[in-house]
């Protein structure tokens, strides 16, 4: 399974754009990159998934360079409610390898 | 709005007692995961099932933990006997894993987590 590395914590203010970068140097050809968000006292929930280039949904954007050895989750104009732990995971989309959650990045958004 | 449900939400018990946690996966999902989360270890995968068959339980202490899926709508995680070090939040998640060779979009390949069971063993 590809190992991921992401910052332990990040601080931001309301209204700012936040970019969280994840390194996954040994990502395999079949691997997809998935990001989850976890609020206190809740289970993680899916945010976004991608394979290459850029993916955007109503919550976030995911930027993946051509070599796919890293990815950046971009949260536009964060609010206090975006304070959460964000996990970057890499795994086979077909589900034949399980996704491994690392320690994640604790994002604290202040007023 | 389909959701994974878990019971109980909170459980306080004494060391040595049996604990059973239950999970109802989203209807139609064929894969169920059990995770344990603590401050020190983060999220750890304990076991997972596909089509009710256990595929991997290597993350689970075999001597005291057991996981089963009596039917497609119920997954159980049992600890017997419980110990203080088992205190954690236990999450169940379900997902839809495609058959090999089948292409599905991203939203059908994700794990949907339940609210968790907070277990305290005194």
Short mmCIF file of C-alpha atoms in Angstrom, two decimals:
data_model
loop_
_atom_site.label_atom_id
_atom_site.label_comp_id
_atom_site.label_asym_id
_atom_site.label_seq_id
_atom_site.Cartn_x
_atom_site.Cartn_y
_atom_site.Cartn_z
CA UNK A 1 0.00 0.00 0.00
CA UNK A 2 1.30 3.45 -0.86
CA UNK A 3 2.34 5.43 2.21
CA UNK A 4 1.17 9.01 2.54
CA UNK A 5 2.72 11.95 4.35
CA UNK A 6 0.82 15.09 5.23
CA UNK A 7 1.30 17.92 7.75
CA UNK A 8 0.12 17.19 11.27
CA UNK A 9 -1.69 20.50 11.60
CA UNK A 10 -2.52 23.74 9.81
CA UNK A 11 -4.04 27.02 10.92
CA UNK A 12 -6.14 29.39 8.86
CA UNK A 13 -8.64 32.21 9.15
CA UNK A 14 -12.17 32.44 7.90
CA UNK A 15 -12.45 33.37 4.25
CA UNK A 16 -8.98 32.18 3.29
CA UNK A 17 -8.16 29.45 0.81
CA UNK A 18 -6.48 26.45 2.41
CA UNK A 19 -4.24 24.02 0.54
CA UNK A 20 -3.24 20.75 2.19
CA UNK A 21 -0.55 18.80 0.40
CA UNK A 22 -0.04 15.06 0.67
CA UNK A 23 3.02 13.15 -0.51
CA UNK A 24 2.67 9.62 -1.88
CA UNK A 25 5.97 8.86 -3.62
CA UNK A 26 5.32 5.18 -4.23
CA UNK A 27 1.83 5.47 -5.64
CA UNK A 28 0.98 2.61 -7.99
CA UNK A 29 -0.47 2.87 -11.47
CA UNK A 30 -3.88 1.61 -10.35
CA UNK A 31 -4.07 3.78 -7.25
CA UNK A 32 -6.53 6.62 -6.80
CA UNK A 33 -6.18 9.46 -4.31
CA UNK A 34 -9.04 10.01 -1.89
CA UNK A 35 -9.55 12.63 0.79
CA UNK A 36 -11.77 12.27 3.84
CA UNK A 37 -12.85 14.81 6.43
CA UNK A 38 -13.56 14.03 10.08
CA UNK A 39 -15.32 16.33 12.52
CA UNK A 40 -15.01 15.74 16.27
CA UNK A 41 -17.25 12.91 17.50
CA UNK A 42 -18.14 11.83 13.98
CA UNK A 43 -16.91 9.27 11.52
CA UNK A 44 -14.84 10.34 8.51
CA UNK A 45 -16.72 11.33 5.40
CA UNK A 46 -15.66 11.31 1.76
CA UNK A 47 -14.71 14.67 0.27
CA UNK A 48 -13.15 14.05 -3.11
CA UNK A 49 -11.30 11.49 -5.20
CA UNK A 50 -9.08 11.75 -8.25
CA UNK A 51 -6.56 9.98 -10.45
CA UNK A 52 -4.76 12.79 -12.26
CA UNK A 53 -4.89 16.50 -13.13
CA UNK A 54 -7.72 18.34 -11.41
CA UNK A 55 -11.03 17.33 -9.88
CA UNK A 56 -13.55 19.79 -8.49
CA UNK A 57 -16.81 19.32 -6.66
CA UNK A 58 -19.04 21.51 -4.55
CA UNK A 59 -16.81 21.11 -1.49
CA UNK A 60 -13.20 21.15 -2.70
CA UNK A 61 -10.71 20.83 -5.51
CA UNK A 62 -8.00 18.22 -5.85
CA UNK A 63 -4.86 18.98 -7.80
CA UNK A 64 -2.65 16.10 -8.91
CA UNK A 65 0.58 16.75 -10.85
CA UNK A 66 1.63 14.61 -13.77
CA UNK A 67 3.97 12.41 -11.73
CA UNK A 68 1.16 11.76 -9.18
CA UNK A 69 3.67 11.66 -6.33
CA UNK A 70 1.72 14.28 -4.44
CA UNK A 71 -1.70 15.83 -4.34
CA UNK A 72 -3.18 19.03 -2.94
CA UNK A 73 -6.60 19.40 -1.44
CA UNK A 74 -7.85 22.96 -1.86
CA UNK A 75 -10.65 24.35 0.27
CA UNK A 76 -11.87 27.73 -1.00
CA UNK A 77 -12.88 30.39 1.52
CA UNK A 78 -12.91 28.26 4.64
CA UNK A 79 -15.30 28.87 7.49
CA UNK A 80 -15.18 27.90 11.16
CA UNK A 81 -17.15 24.76 10.32
CA UNK A 82 -14.27 23.49 8.17
CA UNK A 83 -12.25 22.87 11.33
CA UNK A 84 -11.65 19.13 11.12
CA UNK A 85 -9.07 16.45 10.46
CA UNK A 86 -8.37 15.79 6.78
CA UNK A 87 -7.04 12.42 5.65
CA UNK A 88 -5.28 11.66 2.39
CA UNK A 89 -5.52 8.04 1.27
CA UNK A 90 -4.13 6.16 -1.69
CA UNK A 91 -5.50 2.85 -2.88
CA UNK A 92 -6.79 0.67 -5.65
CA UNK A 93 -10.14 2.02 -6.87
CA UNK A 94 -11.38 -1.47 -7.43
CA UNK A 95 -11.36 -2.06 -3.71
CA UNK A 96 -8.95 -4.96 -3.83
CA UNK A 97 -6.65 -3.21 -1.42
CA UNK A 98 -8.02 -1.44 1.60
CA UNK A 99 -7.42 2.23 2.20
CA UNK A 100 -5.11 3.04 5.10
CA UNK A 101 -5.85 6.12 7.20
CA UNK A 102 -2.78 7.94 8.47
CA UNK A 103 -2.80 10.53 11.23
CA UNK A 104 -4.34 13.18 9.00
CA UNK A 105 -4.00 16.96 9.08
CA UNK A 106 -5.79 18.86 11.81
CA UNK A 107 -7.07 22.11 10.27
CA UNK A 108 -8.03 24.83 12.71
CA UNK A 109 -9.97 27.76 11.28
CA UNK A 110 -10.12 30.85 13.45
CA UNK A 111 -12.33 33.95 13.20
CA UNK B 1 -30.75 9.74 3.04
CA UNK B 2 -29.16 6.32 3.57
CA UNK B 3 -26.79 6.05 6.52
CA UNK B 4 -24.76 3.52 8.40
CA UNK B 5 -26.16 3.02 11.88
CA UNK B 6 -24.31 1.78 14.94
CA UNK B 7 -25.49 0.71 18.35
CA UNK B 8 -24.90 1.44 21.10
CA UNK B 9 -23.54 4.97 20.70
CA UNK B 10 -21.89 4.82 24.10
CA UNK B 11 -20.93 1.88 26.26
CA UNK B 12 -19.30 1.85 29.67
CA UNK B 13 -18.38 -1.51 31.06
CA UNK B 14 -16.07 -3.16 33.53
CA UNK B 15 -12.97 -5.09 32.67
CA UNK B 16 -13.73 -8.71 31.89
CA UNK B 17 -17.23 -8.11 30.59
CA UNK B 18 -18.36 -9.00 27.09
CA UNK B 19 -19.10 -6.15 24.72
CA UNK B 20 -21.06 -6.44 21.50
CA UNK B 21 -21.25 -3.60 18.99
CA UNK B 22 -23.66 -3.67 16.08
CA UNK B 23 -23.66 -2.04 12.69
CA UNK B 24 -26.28 -1.80 10.00
CA UNK B 25 -24.62 -1.03 6.65
CA UNK B 26 -26.29 0.98 3.94
CA UNK B 27 -28.73 -1.20 2.04
CA UNK B 28 -27.11 -2.59 -1.08
CA UNK B 29 -23.52 -2.10 0.08
CA UNK B 30 -21.44 -5.27 -0.12
CA UNK B 31 -18.38 -4.29 1.90
CA UNK B 32 -18.24 -3.60 5.63
CA UNK B 33 -15.28 -2.30 7.61
CA UNK B 34 -14.59 -2.10 11.34
CA UNK B 35 -12.18 0.57 12.59
CA UNK B 36 -10.92 1.58 16.01
CA UNK B 37 -9.85 5.13 16.75
CA UNK B 38 -7.75 6.35 19.65
CA UNK B 39 -5.77 9.52 20.19
CA UNK B 40 -2.50 7.62 20.17
CA UNK B 41 -3.03 5.28 17.23
CA UNK B 42 -5.50 7.17 15.07
CA UNK B 43 -7.82 5.13 12.85
CA UNK B 44 -6.90 1.46 12.70
CA UNK B 45 -8.58 -1.05 10.43
CA UNK B 46 -9.64 -4.08 12.46
CA UNK B 47 -11.47 -6.17 9.88
CA UNK B 48 -13.46 -6.04 6.70
CA UNK B 49 -16.03 -8.17 4.95
CA UNK B 50 -17.10 -8.43 1.37
CA UNK B 51 -20.40 -10.10 0.52
CA UNK B 52 -20.52 -11.17 4.20
CA UNK B 53 -17.25 -13.10 3.96
CA UNK B 54 -14.35 -11.97 6.15
CA UNK B 55 -11.49 -10.89 3.90
CA UNK B 56 -9.03 -9.48 6.39
CA UNK B 57 -9.04 -9.41 10.15
CA UNK B 58 -5.30 -9.11 10.64
CA UNK B 59 -5.74 -5.85 12.54
CA UNK B 60 -7.81 -7.51 15.22
CA UNK B 61 -6.53 -9.13 18.43
CA UNK B 62 -7.69 -12.67 17.73
CA UNK B 63 -7.80 -13.88 21.29
CA UNK B 64 -10.52 -11.49 22.41
CA UNK B 65 -12.07 -9.87 19.34
CA UNK B 66 -14.44 -11.45 16.86
CA UNK B 67 -16.34 -9.98 13.93
CA UNK B 68 -19.25 -11.51 12.08
CA UNK B 69 -21.95 -10.73 9.54
CA UNK B 70 -24.97 -12.89 10.37
CA UNK B 71 -26.76 -11.38 7.39
CA UNK B 72 -26.35 -8.59 4.87
CA UNK B 73 -28.01 -6.05 7.15
CA UNK B 74 -26.04 -6.69 10.33
CA UNK B 75 -22.38 -6.72 11.28
CA UNK B 76 -21.19 -7.36 14.82
CA UNK B 77 -17.93 -6.78 16.65
CA UNK B 78 -17.54 -8.60 19.92
CA UNK B 79 -14.90 -8.24 22.62
CA UNK B 80 -14.66 -10.94 25.25
CA UNK B 81 -13.22 -10.33 27.77
CA UNK B 82 -12.87 -6.57 27.50
CA UNK B 83 -9.82 -4.74 28.87
CA UNK B 84 -9.19 -1.06 29.67
CA UNK B 85 -6.87 -0.78 26.65
CA UNK B 86 -9.87 -1.53 24.43
CA UNK B 87 -11.34 1.86 25.30
CA UNK B 88 -11.76 3.69 22.00
CA UNK B 89 -14.30 4.78 19.44
CA UNK B 90 -15.26 1.94 17.12
CA UNK B 91 -16.46 2.87 13.66
CA UNK B 92 -18.25 0.78 11.14
CA UNK B 93 -18.18 1.77 7.48
CA UNK B 94 -19.84 0.30 4.42
CA UNK B 95 -19.16 0.62 0.74
CA UNK B 96 -19.90 -0.81 -2.65
CA UNK B 97 -16.95 -2.66 -4.11
CA UNK B 98 -17.32 -3.45 -7.79
CA UNK B 99 -16.56 -6.82 -9.26
CA UNK B 100 -13.13 -6.97 -10.89
CA UNK B 101 -13.34 -5.47 -14.33
CA UNK B 102 -16.36 -3.32 -13.57
CA UNK B 103 -15.92 0.42 -13.79
CA UNK B 104 -17.93 2.58 -11.44
CA UNK B 105 -17.71 6.26 -10.61
CA UNK B 106 -15.92 7.61 -7.59
CA UNK B 107 -18.98 8.06 -5.45
CA UNK B 108 -19.67 4.34 -5.45
CA UNK B 109 -16.18 3.41 -4.35
CA UNK B 110 -16.05 5.30 -1.06
CA UNK B 111 -16.57 4.23 2.51
CA UNK B 112 -19.55 5.59 4.40
CA UNK B 113 -18.94 5.75 8.12
CA UNK B 114 -21.36 5.34 10.95
CA UNK B 115 -21.42 7.62 14.01
CA UNK B 116 -19.27 5.26 16.04
CA UNK B 117 -19.56 3.50 19.39
CA UNK B 118 -17.60 5.10 22.20
CA UNK B 119 -16.41 2.26 24.45
CA UNK B 120 -15.04 2.83 27.91
CA UNK B 121 -13.71 -0.15 29.82
CA UNK B 122 -13.09 0.56 33.48
#
